Structure formats: C-alpha cells, structure tokens
Tab-separated table of C-alpha atoms in Angstrom:
chain	number	residue	atom	x	y	z
Q	59	PHE	CA	0.052	0.120	0.005
Q	60	TRP	CA	2.834	2.569	1.074
Q	61	THR	CA	4.933	3.951	-1.829
Q	62	SER	CA	7.377	5.574	0.254
Q	63	GLY	CA	8.290	6.114	3.343
Q	64	THR	CA	10.902	7.421	6.618
Q	65	LEU	CA	12.586	5.446	8.836
Q	66	LEU	CA	14.616	6.860	11.726
Q	67	TYR	CA	15.274	4.429	14.594
Q	68	VAL	CA	17.633	5.983	17.490
Q	69	PRO	CA	18.748	3.046	19.782
Q	70	LYS	CA	18.783	3.218	23.596
Q	71	GLY	CA	20.967	5.657	25.121
Q	72	VAL	CA	22.062	7.186	21.254
Q	73	GLU	CA	21.833	10.751	21.423
Q	74	VAL	CA	22.024	12.507	17.828
Q	75	ASP	CA	23.124	16.481	18.508
Q	76	LEU	CA	22.901	17.776	15.056
Q	77	PRO	CA	19.136	17.859	13.269
Q	78	LEU	CA	18.291	15.418	10.311
Q	79	HIS	CA	16.229	16.365	7.491
Q	80	SER	CA	14.140	14.141	5.433
Q	81	LEU	CA	12.589	15.993	1.924
Q	82	ILE	CA	9.768	14.666	0.287
Q	83	ALA	CA	8.696	16.223	-3.001
Q	84	HIS	CA	6.589	15.611	-6.420
Q	85	SER	CA	8.012	16.383	-9.343
Q	86	LYS	CA	5.471	15.125	-11.621
Q	87	ASP	CA	1.990	15.517	-12.865
Q	88	GLY	CA	-1.153	13.627	-11.377
Q	89	VAL	CA	1.140	11.417	-9.006
Q	90	ALA	CA	-0.508	9.553	-6.284
Q	91	ASP	CA	2.183	9.410	-3.032
Q	92	PHE	CA	1.368	6.991	-0.109
Q	93	GLY	CA	4.009	8.215	2.346
Q	94	HIS	CA	4.325	6.391	5.760
Q	95	THR	CA	6.630	7.904	8.544
Q	96	LEU	CA	7.932	5.759	11.432
Q	97	ILE	CA	10.387	7.327	13.965
Q	98	ILE	CA	11.362	5.283	16.910
Q	99	VAL	CA	13.397	6.521	19.631
Q	100	GLU	CA	14.314	4.334	22.434
Q	101	ASP	CA	14.638	4.811	26.236
Q	102	GLU	CA	17.411	7.588	26.922
Q	103	ALA	CA	18.049	8.236	23.273
Q	104	ARG	CA	17.619	11.778	21.460
Q	105	ALA	CA	16.864	12.841	18.051
Q	106	THR	CA	15.654	15.996	15.779
Q	107	LEU	CA	13.619	15.696	12.793
Q	108	LEU	CA	12.678	18.023	10.261
Q	109	GLU	CA	10.634	16.319	7.530
Q	110	GLU	CA	9.573	18.674	4.412
Q	111	THR	CA	6.923	18.248	1.725
Q	112	THR	CA	7.388	20.115	-1.359
Q	113	SER	CA	6.022	20.131	-5.183
Q	114	ALA	CA	8.914	20.486	-7.679
Q	115	ASP	CA	6.801	23.185	-9.387
Q	116	GLU	CA	3.520	25.220	-9.086
Q	117	THR	CA	1.712	23.726	-11.979
Q	118	ILE	CA	2.097	20.082	-11.509
Q	119	ALA	CA	-1.129	18.566	-9.608
Q	120	GLY	CA	-0.870	15.443	-6.981
Q	121	LEU	CA	-2.467	13.803	-4.097
Q	122	HIS	CA	-0.500	12.912	-0.863
Q	123	VAL	CA	-1.983	10.285	1.705
Q	124	GLY	CA	0.479	10.176	4.666
Q	125	CYS	CA	0.901	8.261	7.744
Q	126	VAL	CA	2.986	9.559	10.807
Q	127	GLU	CA	4.186	6.979	13.627
Q	128	LEU	CA	6.240	8.890	16.649
Q	129	ILE	CA	7.385	6.177	18.792
Q	130	VAL	CA	9.111	7.626	22.144
Q	131	GLY	CA	10.656	5.367	24.790
Q	132	LYS	CA	11.526	6.003	28.645
Q	133	HIS	CA	13.381	9.052	29.375
Q	134	ALA	CA	13.770	9.606	25.762
Q	135	ASN	CA	13.492	12.971	23.799
Q	136	LEU	CA	11.862	13.454	20.244
Q	137	ARG	CA	11.888	17.002	18.519
Q	138	TYR	CA	9.779	16.215	15.271
Q	139	VAL	CA	8.898	19.427	12.807
Q	140	GLN	CA	6.707	18.470	9.954
Q	141	LEU	CA	7.075	21.342	7.151
Q	142	GLN	CA	3.848	20.819	4.564
Q	143	ASN	CA	4.777	23.208	1.313
Q	144	TRP	CA	2.770	21.439	-1.215
Q	145	ASN	CA	1.582	23.796	-4.240
Q	146	GLN	CA	-1.878	24.492	-4.466
Q	147	LYS	CA	-2.730	21.795	-6.560
Q	148	THR	CA	-1.950	18.878	-3.980
Q	149	TRP	CA	-4.297	17.769	-2.234
Q	150	HIS	CA	-2.657	16.334	1.597
Q	151	PHE	CA	-4.598	14.107	3.333
Q	152	ALA	CA	-2.672	12.675	6.852
Q	153	HIS	CA	-3.387	10.430	10.520
Q	154	GLN	CA	-0.562	10.890	12.230
Q	155	GLY	CA	0.258	9.524	16.036
Q	156	GLY	CA	2.841	10.116	18.753
Q	157	ASN	CA	3.383	7.737	21.705
Q	158	VAL	CA	5.462	8.572	25.114
Q	159	GLU	CA	6.662	6.566	27.765
Q	160	SER	CA	7.329	7.396	31.200
Q	161	GLN	CA	9.326	10.797	31.645
Q	162	GLY	CA	9.778	10.889	27.868
Q	163	ASN	CA	9.518	13.975	25.886
Q	164	LEU	CA	7.309	14.801	22.590
Q	165	GLN	CA	8.031	18.337	20.912
Q	166	TRP	CA	6.001	18.149	17.989
Q	167	THR	CA	5.676	20.993	15.743
Q	168	VAL	CA	2.853	21.228	12.543
Q	169	VAL	CA	3.328	23.565	9.751
Q	170	GLY	CA	0.688	24.125	6.877
Q	171	LEU	CA	1.480	26.265	4.364
Q	172	GLY	CA	0.515	24.519	1.245
Q	173	SER	CA	-2.212	22.500	-0.476
Q	174	LYS	CA	-5.059	23.028	-2.146
Q	175	LEU	CA	-7.330	21.031	0.238
Q	176	SER	CA	-5.628	19.269	3.614
Q	177	HIS	CA	-6.704	17.340	6.797
Q	178	ILE	CA	-4.567	16.309	9.551
Q	179	HIS	CA	-5.516	13.823	12.503
Q	180	GLN	CA	-3.343	14.535	14.880
Q	181	ASP	CA	-3.376	11.903	17.847
Q	182	ILE	CA	-0.534	12.314	21.127
Q	183	ASN	CA	-1.274	9.487	23.780
Q	184	LEU	CA	0.648	10.222	26.988
Q	185	ASN	CA	1.307	6.489	28.122
Q	186	GLY	CA	3.686	6.294	30.675
Q	187	ARG	CA	3.713	8.446	34.346
Q	188	ALA	CA	5.232	11.493	33.879
Q	189	ALA	CA	5.331	11.713	29.925
Q	190	THR	CA	5.359	15.376	28.558
Q	191	ALA	CA	4.183	16.341	25.031
Q	192	GLU	CA	4.384	20.291	23.376
Q	193	VAL	CA	2.604	20.600	20.351
Q	194	ASN	CA	3.044	23.775	18.058
Q	195	GLY	CA	1.211	24.333	14.998
Q	196	VAL	CA	2.137	27.520	12.299
Q	197	THR	CA	-0.364	27.748	9.746
Q	198	PHE	CA	-0.968	30.373	6.487
Q	199	THR	CA	-3.133	30.013	4.095
Q	200	SER	CA	-4.120	32.062	1.131
Q	201	ASP	CA	-6.312	32.343	-1.998
Q	202	ARG	CA	-8.749	29.964	-1.715
Q	203	GLN	CA	-6.762	27.353	0.264
Q	204	LYS	CA	-8.784	24.418	3.177
Q	205	ILE	CA	-6.727	22.976	5.676
Q	206	SER	CA	-8.641	21.236	8.639
Q	207	TYR	CA	-7.088	19.928	11.690
Q	208	TYR	CA	-8.402	17.448	14.836
Q	209	THR	CA	-5.859	16.859	17.464
Q	210	GLN	CA	-6.079	14.419	20.426
Q	211	GLN	CA	-4.274	15.352	23.581
Q	212	HIS	CA	-5.057	11.917	25.349
Q	213	HIS	CA	-3.348	11.389	28.566
Q	214	ARG	CA	-3.576	7.793	29.601
Q	215	GLU	CA	-1.404	7.745	32.817
Q	216	GLN	CA	-0.659	9.607	36.155
Q	217	GLY	CA	1.196	12.590	36.243
Q	218	THR	CA	1.228	13.601	32.376
Q	219	HIS	CA	1.713	17.080	30.925
Q	220	SER	CA	0.367	18.372	27.247
Q	221	ASP	CA	0.756	21.948	26.462
Q	222	LEU	CA	-0.648	22.655	22.585
Q	223	LEU	CA	-0.648	26.129	20.871
Q	224	TYR	CA	-1.892	26.687	17.069
Q	225	LYS	CA	-1.290	29.743	15.512
Q	226	GLU	CA	-3.307	30.654	12.082
Q	227	VAL	CA	-3.371	33.432	9.799
Q	228	LEU	CA	-5.562	33.381	6.893
Q	229	ARG	CA	-6.005	35.604	3.788
Q	230	ASP	CA	-8.182	36.118	0.908
Q	231	GLU	CA	-11.041	33.500	0.490
Q	232	SER	CA	-9.106	30.647	2.630
Q	233	ARG	CA	-10.818	28.538	5.325
Q	234	VAL	CA	-9.130	26.875	8.221
Q	235	ILE	CA	-10.618	24.481	10.958
Q	236	TRP	CA	-9.055	22.994	13.929
Q	237	ARG	CA	-10.675	20.960	16.380
Q	238	GLY	CA	-9.182	19.910	19.680
Q	239	MET	CA	-9.855	17.545	22.837
Q	240	ILE	CA	-8.028	16.910	25.616
Q	241	LYS	CA	-8.899	13.336	26.928
Q	242	VAL	CA	-8.151	12.133	30.363
Q	243	ASP	CA	-8.480	8.431	31.268
Q	244	PRO	CA	-9.467	7.620	35.238
Q	245	ALA	CA	-6.148	6.710	35.946
Q	246	ALA	CA	-4.478	9.842	34.624
Q	247	GLN	CA	-4.680	12.015	38.357
Q	248	GLN	CA	-2.652	14.971	38.721
Q	249	THR	CA	-2.638	15.726	34.519
Q	250	ASP	CA	-1.701	19.130	33.243
Q	251	GLY	CA	-3.156	19.617	30.013
Q	252	TYR	CA	-3.445	22.969	27.970
Q	253	GLN	CA	-4.433	23.762	24.245
Q	254	ARG	CA	-5.160	27.235	22.480
Q	255	SER	CA	-5.914	28.230	18.943
Q	256	ASP	CA	-5.585	31.753	18.078
Q	257	ALA	CA	-6.500	33.130	14.383
Q	258	LEU	CA	-5.971	36.314	12.464
Q	259	MET	CA	-7.438	37.370	9.568
Q	260	LEU	CA	-6.259	39.044	7.210
Q	261	SER	CA	-8.777	39.264	4.866
Q	262	ARG	CA	-12.939	39.588	5.129
Q	263	ASP	CA	-13.535	37.093	3.230
Q	264	ALA	CA	-11.547	34.510	5.267
Q	265	ARG	CA	-12.639	32.156	7.754
Q	266	CYS	CA	-11.585	30.390	10.785
Q	267	ASP	CA	-13.722	27.861	13.305
Q	268	SER	CA	-11.717	26.739	16.075
Q	269	ILE	CA	-13.544	23.985	18.582
Q	270	PRO	CA	-11.739	23.323	21.712
Q	271	GLY	CA	-12.951	20.487	23.833
Q	272	LEU	CA	-12.388	18.507	26.827
Q	273	GLU	CA	-13.177	14.764	28.219
Q	274	ILE	CA	-12.250	14.602	31.577
Q	275	GLU	CA	-12.763	10.949	33.844
Q	276	ALA	CA	-10.205	11.825	36.605
Q	277	ASP	CA	-11.111	14.373	39.260
Q	278	ASP	CA	-7.543	15.645	40.318
Q	279	VAL	CA	-6.939	17.423	37.222
Q	280	ARG	CA	-5.653	20.861	35.559
Q	281	CYS	CA	-6.944	21.251	32.178
Q	282	THR	CA	-7.856	24.510	30.372
Q	283	HIS	CA	-8.730	25.379	26.515
Q	284	GLY	CA	-8.742	28.579	24.546
Q	285	ALA	CA	-9.495	30.036	21.244
Q	286	THR	CA	-9.643	33.210	19.948
Q	287	THR	CA	-10.054	34.847	16.190
Q	288	GLY	CA	-9.332	38.703	15.412
Q	289	ARG	CA	-8.778	41.016	12.340
Q	290	VAL	CA	-5.513	43.273	11.663
Q	291	ASP	CA	-5.857	46.446	13.603
Q	292	GLU	CA	-6.421	49.142	10.683
Q	293	GLU	CA	-4.569	51.845	13.252
Q	294	GLN	CA	-1.436	49.525	13.623
Q	295	ILE	CA	-1.119	50.012	9.794
Q	296	PHE	CA	-1.694	53.367	9.749
Q	297	TYR	CA	0.841	54.021	12.060
Q	298	ALA	CA	3.612	51.922	10.379
Q	299	GLN	CA	2.704	54.018	7.342
Q	300	SER	CA	3.154	57.212	8.935
Q	301	ARG	CA	6.740	56.238	9.975
Q	302	GLY	CA	7.618	55.667	6.356
Q	303	ILE	CA	6.790	51.603	6.217
Q	304	SER	CA	4.931	50.403	3.337
Q	305	GLU	CA	1.532	48.530	4.362
Q	306	LYS	CA	3.183	45.089	3.151
Q	307	GLU	CA	6.145	45.616	5.118
Q	308	ALA	CA	3.628	46.363	7.935
Q	309	MET	CA	1.611	43.444	7.712
Q	310	HIS	CA	4.409	41.428	7.781
Q	311	MET	CA	5.847	42.821	10.915
Q	312	ILE	CA	2.373	41.917	12.214
Q	313	VAL	CA	1.826	38.584	11.230
Q	314	GLU	CA	5.563	37.639	12.313
Q	315	GLY	CA	4.686	39.072	15.255
Q	316	PHE	CA	1.766	36.900	15.755
Q	317	PHE	CA	3.727	33.966	14.851
Q	318	GLN	CA	6.446	35.024	17.471
Q	319	GLN	CA	5.720	32.841	20.632
Q	320	VAL	CA	4.811	29.796	18.367
Q	321	TYR	CA	8.678	30.597	16.383
Q	322	ASP	CA	10.423	30.818	19.915
Q	323	ARG	CA	9.119	27.552	20.585
Q	324	ILE	CA	10.199	25.942	17.661
Q	325	PRO	CA	14.379	24.383	18.501
Q	326	VAL	CA	15.393	24.215	14.215
Q	327	GLU	CA	16.565	27.606	13.000
Q	328	VAL	CA	16.046	26.435	9.317
Q	329	VAL	CA	12.361	26.044	9.988
Q	330	ARG	CA	12.017	29.373	11.104
Q	331	GLU	CA	14.388	31.098	8.308
Q	332	THR	CA	11.680	28.645	5.678
Q	333	LEU	CA	8.475	29.733	7.654
Q	334	SER	CA	9.846	33.939	7.591
Q	335	ARG	CA	10.676	33.645	3.907
Q	336	THR	CA	7.085	31.813	2.748
Q	337	VAL	CA	5.404	34.724	5.225
Q	338	GLN	CA	6.787	36.761	2.735
Q	339	GLY	CA	5.953	35.361	-0.214
Q	340	LYS	CA	2.571	34.875	0.928
Q	341	LEU	CA	2.286	38.937	1.689
Q	342	GLY	CA	3.979	39.280	-1.630
Q	343	ILE	CA	7.563	40.525	-0.182
Q	344	GLU	CA	10.597	39.643	-1.957
Q	345	ALA	CA	12.813	37.504	0.488
Q	346	MET	CA	14.776	39.444	2.859
Q	347	ALA	CA	17.367	38.214	5.154
Q	348	VAL	CA	16.291	36.892	8.887
Q	349	VAL	CA	17.810	38.638	11.740
C-alpha cells in the first residue's frame, strides 16, 4: 500500500545532536503518493528530525496520503517538525500519532503552508507516568486554500503534561478549521493539559472555525483550553505607514509578531527561516535576510 516512507530508529541511550532533514517531493504531474513516516526513539535516546514536503513547481497536480508514527521511549526526547509546503494543486490527507512512555518528552511542530485541500488527524498519547508533549502549529493560508485539523491529547497515566498552541493566519478566501480535544482517563490523576488556537484574519472573506474540547474522567487534574479569532488592527497599519513603512512591510511585521510565540518554541533555526521566507512570499514581499 505504501509507495514511499521515512524510517528513523535511534537505539537506547544514543543522542543525535545535529538535526536530521527528510525531504519528500512531487516532481511529476498527477502523482499519487502514499507515504509512511516511522520514528522510534528508544529509552534514554534523543533526536531531532525536520520532515519537509514540497512540489517541484506550481503547475503539477498531486495527491499525498500520509501516516506518521512517533514512538518515544522512557526518558527519551524527540523533536519532530513537519513542514507541509505542497503547491496549491496538491491534495493532502494525513493521520498522525505520537506515543510517549514514562518521563519521555515529545516536541511536535506542524506547519501548514501549502496544498489546495488538507486534512490532518493528530493524536498524542501520553502512555507512561510523567510523560510530556509540546505541540506547536503554524498555518498560513491564502487564495482559496482549505486546511482542517483534528487534534487529540490523550492522557492515559498519572502526572502527564501536554501543551498545545496553534496559530493560524488567513488571507483572501481561505478557510481553516481546528477541532481539539483533551481526553483524560480515570487513571491519569494529577494531569496538566492545555490547548489554545489563535487566528488572525487578513481578509474579510477568510474564515476560521476553532472548536476546543475537554473529556475528563479524573478528578485531580488541571485542564484548560481557549480560542481567539481577530483581524488586523487598521490603526497599527496607519501608524506604521506614518513612520515610512509600506503597507506590505507593516503587515509582515504584524504577522511575524503574531507567529513569534510559536517561533520561540521551535528549536530548529532552518524551520524558522523557512517560515519567515514563506510568510513574506504570501504577503508579496521579496525575501529579506532573517535577523
């Protein structure tokens, strides 16, 4: 069934200091790609992987159906960044799951920039005591792009911690849907779960729907959620223009500031640089050096 894949296996106790990079690209028109990413980080091991998806040019159409499995052992640490940057003639569907054992740590960053239509189902399972997960999301849509996410933070054991922060910027007639759920099992006492989605609209024709949720079956927990949606403050644009800054440059500063909270949580410098360049491109600004 699978036509492509990425396998990363880190044995027990091995620490990979340098970030690894995996590139998945469509180079032919009409390609259908069924990809499987499997990452296994055994007990007391450590690794960082940036996985990037892209199209060779803007004219080819394609389909990508993907599966991601992340397995983090006891006292292990995995930083995984998925940078989705298909062209706007590609359809993208993915089911992704992360499993974290006792005192393991997973930092998972999902970046959605491309595709015509995209749906991502993301499950985080905290299976062992004191397991932790930090989940980051950056989405920037334009034209008539449509991207939807369903995220679930599943606390299965005592003392687990999860922290999810998604940021979305929309322009033109694009649409984004985020539906999140924190699920706490009866055995998962002393759990700390948090989820938040913030959306910034650059156009009156754009639309974002954010639906957070909680399903709690334990009585000694701290779980909170929230969602905000807003538009660019025209007074900020006017103030910047009065200081000699163009409207596009002012918009870029506002968008970068909006994403900064997530940028600060992303450990891979090349990802931050790529995000900044893509934001500039979607705003019609020529690439500038990242400071």
